GROMACS .gro file of C-alpha atoms in nm:
model
  479
    1MET     CA    1   5.865  -3.409   2.148
    2LEU     CA    2   6.247  -3.430   2.097
    3PHE     CA    3   6.310  -3.444   2.532
    4PHE     CA    4   6.027  -3.730   2.472
    5SER     CA    5   6.193  -3.894   2.120
    6VAL     CA    6   6.551  -3.814   2.244
    7SER     CA    7   6.532  -4.014   2.613
    8THR     CA    8   6.354  -4.387   2.438
    9TYR     CA    9   6.571  -4.351   2.209
   10LYS     CA   10   6.885  -4.339   2.472
   11PHE     CA   11   6.589  -4.660   2.680
   12LEU     CA   12   6.554  -4.800   2.323
   13ILE     CA   13   7.026  -4.764   2.355
   14ASN     CA   14   7.035  -4.961   2.630
   15LEU     CA   15   6.810  -5.217   2.516
   16ALA     CA   16   6.963  -5.299   2.203
   17PRO     CA   17   7.152  -5.650   2.312
   18ARG     CA   18   7.524  -5.673   2.357
   19GLY     CA   19   7.770  -5.935   2.279
   20LYS     CA   20   7.589  -6.228   2.136
   21ILE     CA   21   7.251  -6.264   2.082
   22SER     CA   22   6.961  -6.470   2.158
   23ALA     CA   23   6.588  -6.458   1.939
   24GLY     CA   24   6.476  -6.337   2.203
   25SER     CA   25   6.624  -6.006   2.299
   26ASP     CA   26   6.591  -5.953   1.882
   27PHE     CA   27   6.315  -5.984   1.920
   28LEU     CA   28   6.150  -5.720   2.223
   29PHE     CA   29   6.456  -5.499   2.061
   30LYS     CA   30   6.270  -5.410   1.739
   31ARG     CA   31   5.906  -5.454   1.884
   32ALA     CA   32   6.063  -5.100   2.078
   33VAL     CA   33   6.200  -5.035   1.781
   34THR     CA   34   5.834  -5.025   1.620
   35VAL     CA   35   5.691  -4.846   1.943
   36PHE     CA   36   5.922  -4.577   1.903
   37ILE     CA   37   5.811  -4.519   1.612
   38SER     CA   38   5.479  -4.495   1.597
   39LEU     CA   39   5.482  -4.296   1.910
   40CYS     CA   40   5.685  -4.049   1.706
   41LEU     CA   41   5.410  -4.026   1.455
   42ALA     CA   42   5.148  -3.972   1.653
   43MET     CA   43   5.260  -3.725   1.821
   44THR     CA   44   5.422  -3.533   1.531
   45GLY     CA   45   5.012  -3.532   1.374
   46LEU     CA   46   4.863  -3.446   1.742
   47CYS     CA   47   5.075  -3.144   1.673
   48ILE     CA   48   5.015  -3.069   1.320
   49ARG     CA   49   4.649  -3.104   1.445
   50ILE     CA   50   4.693  -2.809   1.751
   51VAL     CA   51   4.882  -2.596   1.477
   52GLY     CA   52   4.583  -2.576   1.144
   53ILE     CA   53   4.352  -2.503   1.453
   54SER     CA   54   4.490  -2.248   1.582
   55THR     CA   55   4.517  -2.097   1.267
   56GLU     CA   56   4.148  -2.106   1.172
   57SER     CA   57   4.061  -1.967   1.478
   58VAL     CA   58   4.262  -1.667   1.388
   59GLN     CA   59   4.154  -1.594   1.076
   60ALA     CA   60   3.760  -1.666   1.164
   61GLY     CA   61   3.878  -1.367   1.365
   62LYS     CA   62   4.005  -1.216   1.099
   63THR     CA   63   3.698  -1.271   0.920
   64VAL     CA   64   3.469  -1.045   0.746
   65SER     CA   65   3.111  -1.051   0.673
   66THR     CA   66   2.832  -0.785   0.532
   67LYS     CA   67   2.475  -0.755   0.650
   68SER     CA   68   2.312  -0.567   0.331
   69ILE     CA   69   1.950  -0.336   0.335
   70ASP     CA   70   1.767  -0.313   0.122
   71LEU     CA   71   1.612   0.057   0.024
   72THR     CA   72   1.324   0.031  -0.229
   73THR     CA   73   1.241  -0.108  -0.563
   74VAL     CA   74   1.332   0.130  -0.874
   75LYS     CA   75   1.072  -0.029  -1.236
   76GLY     CA   76   1.166   0.177  -1.566
   77THR     CA   77   1.075   0.550  -1.654
   78ILE     CA   78   0.774   0.643  -1.827
   79TYR     CA   79   0.848   0.966  -1.997
   80ASP     CA   80   0.670   1.287  -2.174
   81CYS     CA   81   0.710   1.386  -2.567
   82GLU     CA   82   1.008   1.550  -2.525
   83PHE     CA   83   1.158   1.306  -2.310
   84ARG     CA   84   1.094   1.425  -1.982
   85PRO     CA   85   1.061   1.164  -1.682
   86ILE     CA   86   0.730   1.134  -1.496
   87THR     CA   87   0.800   0.829  -1.269
   88ASN     CA   88   1.155   0.867  -1.129
   89SER     CA   89   1.210   1.254  -1.177
   90SER     CA   90   1.304   1.264  -0.804
   91THR     CA   91   1.431   1.126  -0.509
   92GLU     CA   92   1.333   1.052  -0.148
   93ILE     CA   93   1.553   1.066   0.144
   94PHE     CA   94   1.750   0.686   0.351
   95ILE     CA   95   1.951   0.714   0.634
   96ALA     CA   96   2.134   0.375   0.694
   97ALA     CA   97   2.284   0.386   1.049
   98LYS     CA   98   2.467   0.176   1.243
   99PRO     CA   99   2.395   0.048   1.570
  100SER     CA  100   2.531   0.331   1.821
  101ASP     CA  101   2.499   0.595   2.095
  102ARG     CA  102   2.580   0.885   1.902
  103ALA     CA  103   2.351   0.729   1.537
  104ILE     CA  104   2.034   0.742   1.731
  105ALA     CA  105   2.052   1.082   1.965
  106LYS     CA  106   2.146   1.230   1.479
  107LEU     CA  107   1.791   1.022   1.388
  108ARG     CA  108   1.577   1.162   1.729
  109ASN     CA  109   1.638   1.518   1.518
  110VAL     CA  110   1.515   1.414   1.164
  111LEU     CA  111   1.242   1.083   1.235
  112LYS     CA  112   0.883   1.120   1.336
  113THR     CA  113   0.881   0.988   1.706
  114GLU     CA  114   0.697   0.661   1.653
  115VAL     CA  115   0.916   0.522   1.448
  116PHE     CA  116   1.177   0.640   1.614
  117GLU     CA  117   1.094   0.434   1.795
  118SER     CA  118   1.070   0.124   1.661
  119VAL     CA  119   1.435   0.238   1.457
  120LYS     CA  120   1.538   0.252   1.872
  121GLU     CA  121   1.391  -0.086   1.921
  122ARG     CA  122   1.632  -0.267   1.687
  123MET     CA  123   1.907  -0.036   1.725
  124SER     CA  124   1.983  -0.114   2.086
  125LYS     CA  125   1.920  -0.494   1.977
  126GLY     CA  126   2.301  -0.419   1.845
  127LYS     CA  127   2.123  -0.363   1.476
  128PRO     CA  128   2.218  -0.202   1.191
  129ILE     CA  129   1.938   0.037   1.034
  130ALA     CA  130   1.785   0.187   0.746
  131VAL     CA  131   1.522   0.448   0.692
  132LYS     CA  132   1.298   0.660   0.505
  133SER     CA  133   1.399   1.040   0.595
  134GLU     CA  134   1.233   1.414   0.518
  135LYS     CA  135   1.496   1.545   0.612
  136ALA     CA  136   1.910   1.429   0.595
  137LEU     CA  137   2.201   1.429   0.824
  138ASP     CA  138   2.588   1.467   0.789
  139ASN     CA  139   2.775   1.158   0.655
  140SER     CA  140   3.019   0.991   0.844
  141ASP     CA  141   3.138   0.643   0.956
  142GLU     CA  142   2.800   0.578   1.166
  143ILE     CA  143   2.526   0.695   0.963
  144MET     CA  144   2.530   0.774   0.540
  145THR     CA  145   2.290   0.917   0.321
  146VAL     CA  146   2.100   0.755   0.076
  147TYR     CA  147   1.942   0.936  -0.240
  148VAL     CA  148   1.709   0.713  -0.409
  149PRO     CA  149   1.437   0.738  -0.728
  150LYS     CA  150   1.149   0.851  -0.618
  151ARG     CA  151   0.840   0.650  -0.811
  152TYR     CA  152   0.578   0.960  -0.823
  153GLU     CA  153   0.574   1.261  -0.747
  154ASP     CA  154   0.361   1.467  -0.436
  155ASN     CA  155   0.176   1.625  -0.616
  156CYS     CA  156  -0.060   1.423  -0.819
  157PHE     CA  157   0.079   1.439  -1.168
  158ALA     CA  158  -0.085   1.226  -1.453
  159CYS     CA  159  -0.160   0.986  -1.131
  160HIS     CA  160  -0.422   0.854  -1.440
  161VAL     CA  161  -0.277   0.782  -1.673
  162ILE     CA  162  -0.007   0.755  -1.481
  163GLY     CA  163  -0.156   0.473  -1.264
  164TYR     CA  164  -0.034   0.295  -0.919
  165THR     CA  165   0.177  -0.008  -0.857
  166ASP     CA  166   0.115  -0.259  -0.525
  167GLY     CA  167   0.284  -0.358  -0.298
  168GLU     CA  168   0.505  -0.608  -0.473
  169ASN     CA  169   0.527  -0.313  -0.750
  170ASN     CA  170   0.392  -0.412  -0.979
  171GLY     CA  171   0.113  -0.208  -1.219
  172VAL     CA  172  -0.235  -0.197  -1.103
  173SER     CA  173  -0.386   0.018  -1.333
  174GLY     CA  174  -0.296   0.285  -1.622
  175ILE     CA  175   0.052   0.293  -1.802
  176GLU     CA  176   0.217   0.086  -1.505
  177LYS     CA  177  -0.070  -0.155  -1.552
  178ALA     CA  178  -0.068  -0.158  -1.916
  179TYR     CA  179   0.361  -0.190  -1.959
  180ASN     CA  180   0.459  -0.336  -1.598
  181THR     CA  181   0.637  -0.661  -1.796
  182LEU     CA  182   0.894  -0.373  -1.985
  183LEU     CA  183   0.863  -0.157  -1.658
  184SER     CA  184   0.981  -0.422  -1.483
  185SER     CA  185   1.225  -0.606  -1.743
  186GLU     CA  186   1.535  -0.382  -1.552
  187ILE     CA  187   1.489  -0.345  -1.146
  188LYS     CA  188   1.700  -0.129  -0.991
  189ILE     CA  189   1.668  -0.253  -0.570
  190PRO     CA  190   1.981   0.052  -0.383
  191LEU     CA  191   2.070  -0.151  -0.067
  192VAL     CA  192   2.307  -0.038   0.232
  193ARG     CA  193   2.564  -0.222   0.254
  194PHE     CA  194   2.728  -0.263   0.665
  195SER     CA  195   3.081  -0.498   0.765
  196ALA     CA  196   2.979  -0.816   1.021
  197ASP     CA  197   3.299  -0.970   1.139
  198ALA     CA  198   3.253  -1.351   1.231
  199ASN     CA  199   2.961  -1.371   1.492
  200GLY     CA  200   2.755  -1.171   1.289
  201ARG     CA  201   2.717  -0.758   1.554
  202THR     CA  202   2.832  -0.441   1.272
  203MET     CA  203   3.152  -0.332   1.301
  204LEU     CA  204   3.198   0.047   1.408
  205GLY     CA  205   3.498   0.115   1.251
  206GLU     CA  206   3.438   0.031   0.876
  207SER     CA  207   3.248   0.219   0.647
  208ILE     CA  208   2.882   0.164   0.511
  209SER     CA  209   2.890   0.134   0.115
  210VAL     CA  210   2.607   0.204  -0.103
  211GLU     CA  211   2.534  -0.070  -0.389
  212ASP     CA  212   2.327  -0.098  -0.727
  213ASN     CA  213   2.199   0.242  -0.694
  214GLY     CA  214   2.115   0.365  -1.064
  215MET     CA  215   1.841   0.390  -1.337
  216PRO     CA  216   1.701   0.165  -1.477
  217LYS     CA  217   1.755   0.245  -1.924
  218THR     CA  218   1.425   0.053  -1.966
  219GLY     CA  219   1.082   0.281  -2.026
  220VAL     CA  220   0.775   0.418  -2.199
  221VAL     CA  221   0.776   0.749  -2.384
  222LEU     CA  222   0.468   0.892  -2.370
  223THR     CA  223   0.213   1.169  -2.636
  224ILE     CA  224   0.218   1.397  -2.290
  225ASP     CA  225   0.330   1.655  -2.259
  226ARG     CA  226   0.454   1.776  -1.904
  227ASP     CA  227   0.371   2.199  -1.960
  228ILE     CA  228   0.078   2.121  -2.109
  229GLN     CA  229  -0.076   1.837  -1.899
  230GLU     CA  230   0.038   2.074  -1.575
  231ILE     CA  231  -0.177   2.378  -1.752
  232ALA     CA  232  -0.532   2.146  -1.814
  233GLU     CA  233  -0.455   2.004  -1.444
  234ILE     CA  234  -0.464   2.394  -1.323
  235ALA     CA  235  -0.764   2.497  -1.539
  236LEU     CA  236  -0.966   2.180  -1.441
  237ASP     CA  237  -0.869   2.250  -1.027
  238LYS     CA  238  -0.958   2.573  -1.079
  239SER     CA  239  -1.333   2.565  -1.221
  240GLY     CA  240  -1.433   2.433  -0.903
  241ALA     CA  241  -1.576   2.151  -1.081
  242VAL     CA  242  -1.518   1.773  -0.814
  243CYS     CA  243  -1.602   1.523  -1.103
  244ALA     CA  244  -1.479   1.588  -1.428
  245ALA     CA  245  -1.251   1.567  -1.708
  246ALA     CA  246  -1.022   1.742  -1.934
  247VAL     CA  247  -0.839   1.676  -2.263
  248VAL     CA  248  -0.549   1.808  -2.500
  249MET     CA  249  -0.515   1.648  -2.845
  250ASP     CA  250  -0.337   1.702  -3.077
  251VAL     CA  251  -0.578   1.753  -3.428
  252GLU     CA  252  -0.322   1.683  -3.682
  253SER     CA  253  -0.256   1.381  -3.513
  254GLY     CA  254  -0.475   1.229  -3.243
  255ALA     CA  255  -0.169   1.250  -2.994
  256ILE     CA  256  -0.313   1.365  -2.624
  257LYS     CA  257  -0.091   1.600  -2.486
  258ALA     CA  258  -0.305   1.665  -2.187
  259CYS     CA  259  -0.520   1.444  -2.017
  260VAL     CA  260  -0.664   1.537  -1.651
  261SER     CA  261  -0.941   1.375  -1.429
  262ARG     CA  262  -1.080   1.507  -1.108
  263PRO     CA  263  -1.066   1.434  -0.871
  264ALA     CA  264  -0.734   1.325  -0.791
  265PHE     CA  265  -0.545   1.025  -0.572
  266ASP     CA  266  -0.236   1.036  -0.416
  267ARG     CA  267  -0.042   0.731  -0.548
  268ASN     CA  268   0.179   0.671  -0.222
  269ASN     CA  269  -0.129   0.745   0.006
  270LEU     CA  270  -0.414   0.480  -0.152
  271ALA     CA  271  -0.622   0.468   0.199
  272ASP     CA  272  -0.685   0.840   0.146
  273ALA     CA  273  -0.898   0.711  -0.187
  274LEU     CA  274  -1.018   0.459  -0.124
  275ASN     CA  275  -1.206   0.581   0.150
  276ASN     CA  276  -1.389   0.878  -0.063
  277LYS     CA  277  -1.719   0.899  -0.135
  278ASN     CA  278  -1.572   1.059  -0.480
  279SER     CA  279  -1.431   0.778  -0.612
  280PRO     CA  280  -1.095   0.961  -0.743
  281LEU     CA  281  -0.949   0.615  -0.890
  282ILE     CA  282  -1.115   0.598  -1.195
  283ASN     CA  283  -0.989   0.830  -1.516
  284ARG     CA  284  -1.316   0.982  -1.561
  285ALA     CA  285  -1.152   1.081  -1.943
  286PHE     CA  286  -1.177   0.725  -2.036
  287LEU     CA  287  -1.563   0.726  -1.892
  288PRO     CA  288  -1.885   0.831  -2.086
  289PHE     CA  289  -2.148   1.063  -2.070
  290SER     CA  290  -2.475   1.234  -2.096
  291VAL     CA  291  -2.298   1.434  -2.430
  292GLY     CA  292  -2.510   1.797  -2.493
  293SER     CA  293  -2.479   2.017  -2.704
  294VAL     CA  294  -2.123   1.970  -2.788
  295PHE     CA  295  -2.307   1.663  -3.000
  296LYS     CA  296  -2.463   1.974  -3.267
  297PRO     CA  297  -2.180   1.924  -3.507
  298VAL     CA  298  -2.211   1.599  -3.553
  299VAL     CA  299  -2.584   1.730  -3.624
  300ALA     CA  300  -2.449   1.966  -3.921
  301ALA     CA  301  -2.182   1.764  -4.035
  302ALA     CA  302  -2.426   1.503  -4.104
  303ALA     CA  303  -2.746   1.780  -4.266
  304LEU     CA  304  -2.400   1.909  -4.531
  305GLU     CA  305  -2.286   1.556  -4.577
  306ASN     CA  306  -2.663   1.490  -4.714
  307GLY     CA  307  -2.639   1.847  -4.906
  308ILE     CA  308  -2.843   2.073  -4.658
  309ASP     CA  309  -2.629   2.365  -4.774
  310GLY     CA  310  -2.569   2.622  -4.479
  311SER     CA  311  -2.726   2.836  -4.608
  312PHE     CA  312  -3.002   2.666  -4.367
  313GLU     CA  313  -3.267   2.961  -4.229
  314TYR     CA  314  -3.466   2.810  -3.824
  315ASN     CA  315  -3.639   3.128  -3.698
  316CYS     CA  316  -3.584   3.076  -3.280
  317THR     CA  317  -3.903   3.185  -3.135
  318GLY     CA  318  -3.728   2.999  -2.826
  319ASN     CA  319  -3.931   2.703  -2.810
  320VAL     CA  320  -4.110   2.391  -3.009
  321THR     CA  321  -4.356   2.062  -2.969
  322TYR     CA  322  -4.306   1.695  -3.133
  323ASN     CA  323  -4.534   1.496  -3.026
  324GLY     CA  324  -4.669   1.643  -2.774
  325VAL     CA  325  -4.330   1.773  -2.605
  326THR     CA  326  -4.216   2.075  -2.595
  327PHE     CA  327  -3.826   2.136  -2.653
  328ASN     CA  328  -3.691   2.479  -2.474
  329CYS     CA  329  -3.387   2.725  -2.630
  330HIS     CA  330  -3.159   2.832  -2.369
  331LYS     CA  331  -3.243   3.149  -2.499
  332ARG     CA  332  -3.594   3.209  -2.378
  333ASN     CA  333  -3.730   3.424  -2.640
  334GLY     CA  334  -3.613   3.267  -2.911
  335HIS     CA  335  -3.247   3.392  -3.124
  336GLY     CA  336  -3.497   3.488  -3.459
  337ILE     CA  337  -3.393   3.366  -3.773
  338LEU     CA  338  -2.964   3.254  -3.786
  339ASP     CA  339  -2.825   2.961  -4.083
  340MET     CA  340  -2.576   2.692  -3.967
  341GLU     CA  341  -2.329   2.869  -3.850
  342GLY     CA  342  -2.530   3.174  -3.674
  343ALA     CA  343  -2.723   2.827  -3.456
  344LEU     CA  344  -2.330   2.696  -3.365
  345ALA     CA  345  -2.265   3.044  -3.259
  346ASN     CA  346  -2.529   3.064  -3.059
  347SER     CA  347  -2.626   2.660  -2.924
  348CYS     CA  348  -3.018   2.689  -3.111
  349ASN     CA  349  -3.106   2.390  -2.962
  350THR     CA  350  -3.478   2.491  -3.112
  351TYR     CA  351  -3.192   2.594  -3.424
  352PHE     CA  352  -3.098   2.209  -3.459
  353ILE     CA  353  -3.445   2.051  -3.400
  354SER     CA  354  -3.544   2.133  -3.678
  355LEU     CA  355  -3.229   2.084  -3.875
  356ALA     CA  356  -3.223   1.756  -3.729
  357VAL     CA  357  -3.562   1.654  -3.847
  358GLU     CA  358  -3.478   1.723  -4.258
  359THR     CA  359  -3.175   1.529  -4.190
  360GLY     CA  360  -3.317   1.228  -4.029
  361ALA     CA  361  -3.270   1.025  -3.816
  362GLU     CA  362  -3.047   0.763  -4.088
  363ASN     CA  363  -2.787   0.986  -4.173
  364ILE     CA  364  -2.671   1.163  -3.815
  365ILE     CA  365  -2.627   0.830  -3.696
  366GLY     CA  366  -2.423   0.697  -3.912
  367THR     CA  367  -2.249   1.087  -3.959
  368ALA     CA  368  -2.206   0.941  -3.565
  369GLU     CA  369  -2.067   0.711  -3.621
  370LYS     CA  370  -1.849   0.857  -3.902
  371PHE     CA  371  -1.665   1.049  -3.575
  372GLY     CA  372  -1.651   0.761  -3.367
  373PHE     CA  373  -1.871   0.743  -3.163
  374GLY     CA  374  -1.999   0.424  -3.001
  375LYS     CA  375  -1.705   0.190  -2.998
  376PRO     CA  376  -1.414   0.203  -2.793
  377THR     CA  377  -1.106   0.448  -2.835
  378ALA     CA  378  -0.790   0.198  -2.768
  379LEU     CA  379  -0.522   0.419  -2.655
  380ALA     CA  380  -0.218   0.243  -2.629
  381GLU     CA  381  -0.149  -0.169  -2.595
  382GLY     CA  382  -0.415  -0.233  -2.322
  383ILE     CA  383  -0.528   0.107  -2.235
  384LYS     CA  384  -0.871   0.169  -2.395
  385SER     CA  385  -1.155   0.435  -2.365
  386ALA     CA  386  -1.498   0.297  -2.248
  387SER     CA  387  -1.749   0.270  -2.621
  388GLY     CA  388  -2.035   0.516  -2.458
  389TYR     CA  389  -2.352   0.486  -2.656
  390LEU     CA  390  -2.481   0.569  -2.985
  391PRO     CA  391  -2.868   0.493  -3.045
  392LYS     CA  392  -2.986   0.257  -3.345
  393GLU     CA  393  -3.199   0.398  -3.556
  394ASN     CA  394  -3.428   0.242  -3.480
  395GLU     CA  395  -3.535   0.345  -3.123
  396ILE     CA  396  -3.565   0.683  -3.242
  397ASP     CA  397  -3.864   0.669  -3.323
  398SER     CA  398  -4.074   0.957  -3.300
  399LYS     CA  399  -3.931   1.302  -3.401
  400ALA     CA  400  -3.893   1.406  -2.982
  401ALA     CA  401  -3.652   1.113  -2.962
  402LEU     CA  402  -3.493   1.326  -3.317
  403ALA     CA  403  -3.538   1.642  -3.129
  404ASN     CA  404  -3.379   1.503  -2.818
  405LEU     CA  405  -3.034   1.402  -3.013
  406SER     CA  406  -2.977   1.690  -3.173
  407PHE     CA  407  -2.853   1.852  -2.886
  408GLY     CA  408  -2.749   1.521  -2.760
  409GLN     CA  409  -2.992   1.442  -2.527
  410GLY     CA  410  -3.208   1.061  -2.446
  411SER     CA  411  -2.966   0.776  -2.474
  412LEU     CA  412  -2.660   0.876  -2.603
  413LEU     CA  413  -2.331   0.859  -2.443
  414ALA     CA  414  -2.005   0.913  -2.482
  415THR     CA  415  -1.642   1.002  -2.356
  416PRO     CA  416  -1.422   1.291  -2.345
  417ILE     CA  417  -1.161   1.089  -2.576
  418GLN     CA  418  -1.489   0.999  -2.795
  419ILE     CA  419  -1.511   1.449  -2.755
  420CYS     CA  420  -1.202   1.541  -2.822
  421SER     CA  421  -1.108   1.298  -3.177
  422MET     CA  422  -1.456   1.480  -3.285
  423MET     CA  423  -1.388   1.819  -3.303
  424SER     CA  424  -1.022   1.692  -3.377
  425ALA     CA  425  -1.159   1.606  -3.668
  426ILE     CA  426  -1.344   1.918  -3.780
  427ALA     CA  427  -1.006   2.128  -3.631
  428ASN     CA  428  -0.873   1.948  -3.941
  429GLY     CA  429  -1.047   2.017  -4.221
  430GLY     CA  430  -1.273   1.708  -4.174
  431LYS     CA  431  -0.990   1.427  -4.139
  432SER     CA  432  -1.057   1.224  -3.915
  433VAL     CA  433  -0.757   1.127  -3.644
  434GLU     CA  434  -0.707   0.883  -3.369
  435ALA     CA  435  -0.666   0.969  -3.061
  436TYR     CA  436  -0.347   0.765  -2.950
  437LEU     CA  437  -0.180   0.826  -2.568
  438VAL     CA  438   0.180   0.584  -2.612
  439GLU     CA  439   0.435   0.759  -2.926
  440GLY     CA  440   0.710   0.454  -2.846
  441GLU     CA  441   0.944   0.228  -2.566
  442ILE     CA  442   1.337   0.241  -2.474
  443ASP     CA  443   1.449  -0.107  -2.454
  444SER     CA  444   1.734  -0.194  -2.209
  445GLN     CA  445   2.065  -0.022  -2.416
  446GLY     CA  446   1.851   0.279  -2.384
  447SER     CA  447   1.694   0.335  -2.739
  448PHE     CA  448   1.413   0.466  -2.873
  449ILE     CA  449   1.121   0.246  -3.010
  450LYS     CA  450   0.899   0.414  -3.247
  451THR     CA  451   0.556   0.140  -3.165
  452ALA     CA  452   0.257   0.441  -3.253
  453LYS     CA  453   0.126   0.428  -3.594
  454ARG     CA  454   0.114   0.749  -3.643
  455PRO     CA  455   0.236   0.998  -3.772
  456ASN     CA  456   0.497   1.164  -3.582
  457ALA     CA  457   0.434   1.419  -3.373
  458SER     CA  458   0.559   1.736  -3.357
  459CYS     CA  459   0.596   1.742  -2.890
  460ARG     CA  460   0.632   2.161  -2.927
  461GLY     CA  461   0.498   2.217  -3.293
  462ASN     CA  462   0.150   2.310  -3.135
  463LYS     CA  463   0.319   2.381  -2.757
  464ASN     CA  464   0.302   2.715  -2.818
  465LYS     CA  465  -0.043   2.771  -2.978
  466ILE     CA  466  -0.228   2.565  -2.687
  467LYS     CA  467  -0.022   2.744  -2.454
  468ASN     CA  468  -0.104   3.128  -2.624
  469GLU     CA  469  -0.506   2.934  -2.636
  470CYS     CA  470  -0.508   2.902  -2.281
  471ARG     CA  471  -0.415   3.264  -2.175
  472ARG     CA  472  -0.614   3.383  -2.389
  473HIS     CA  473  -0.938   3.221  -2.190
  474LYS     CA  474  -0.712   3.379  -1.864
  475ILE     CA  475  -0.559   3.047  -1.732
  476ARG     CA  476  -0.207   3.095  -1.635
  477LYS     CA  477   0.042   2.832  -1.492
  478THR     CA  478   0.050   2.976  -1.121
  479GLN     CA  479   0.449   2.966  -0.948
   0.00000   0.00000   0.00000
């Protein structure tokens, strides 16, 4: 440009009129100057643009973008009564890797064949990966092992109480469903981030980073005690029962310390549960069943409440007949003469048939209502057990029907929760307690807020008593 300007300048000097200046020559000179200045400006602008484009190209080549892969979704934690986590209590392994031959070779040693083939195909296209693994790998520039919170344990612990979530992490059953809003109010999504150039290619020289791999502060605190829950689960499994339930309750407060239903289900593999004919997704602790002889204490309580003394005696001969129906005692040759305490200890059918006839259907049904039979039990917000069925007085229209009711037969139905509440009232000196499952919530600041409108239930207070009782019956925790 400088050469052009100097040459043009000399040309203009030669054009400049000398001596007497005519109007024509003056016009030609001025026009040449105008053209010269215009060309200079144009060339200057062009040079500036060329330099600008060159600079932008250099910067673009140096620009570093990133690619990220979400690993999982971490919701708020569900705790036991001692603030020990029941969910998010363990970790699972993810391996993040850049697309390189060395990374592929290492992944081959830790991934299952079908998973590895899928990962290899993606990496062969130059794409980074993050995959769940049962084994960890040593970290390098190309590989990073990441430990993230695992929602559920592998042993189906308290599965019916906790419940499970769907593919979008929304609660479907149990506490997961009832407290889905709270547990989802603060979500962490751990992710791995890879550096990439302007063309989207993963940069092998840059390290892999992990972000947002933390734990939400929000949560729910249950009345469940991990230790007692585990003992109850082991006991039920040892019993050999296929479809069964067990409930442990603090008799003074109504706090449920253990709630077990069998069969259990694996929350990490719901397909098996859906195909199981024994319907493991059902929480049998909340469903009604025929009551049987555990109803006899209600008949005894009704008698005592209506002036019949505990010294009331009856001679059990092994069976009794009412309205043409014969009812047998489990001891076919009879227990002989029993009072109320002896009849309870021996679970004598014929004694309680006689006691029920003496007490009357109206009084027995009225007492059963006070114990909570025939109505649902609200255990927490959004969680309640079934009401069961308590027959009306007009349904007990004969002594045979009353005899059936006296030892828990006929149309009478109750849930394990109701039976546990009834027995707790008796053990508590006649003071009725309401069963409940949730002590409180943990807010976004990590502060515990008690929501249960119950007296403070000590998680430790009766634990040793319960453990000792389990040991007395030779129910021991296995290692």
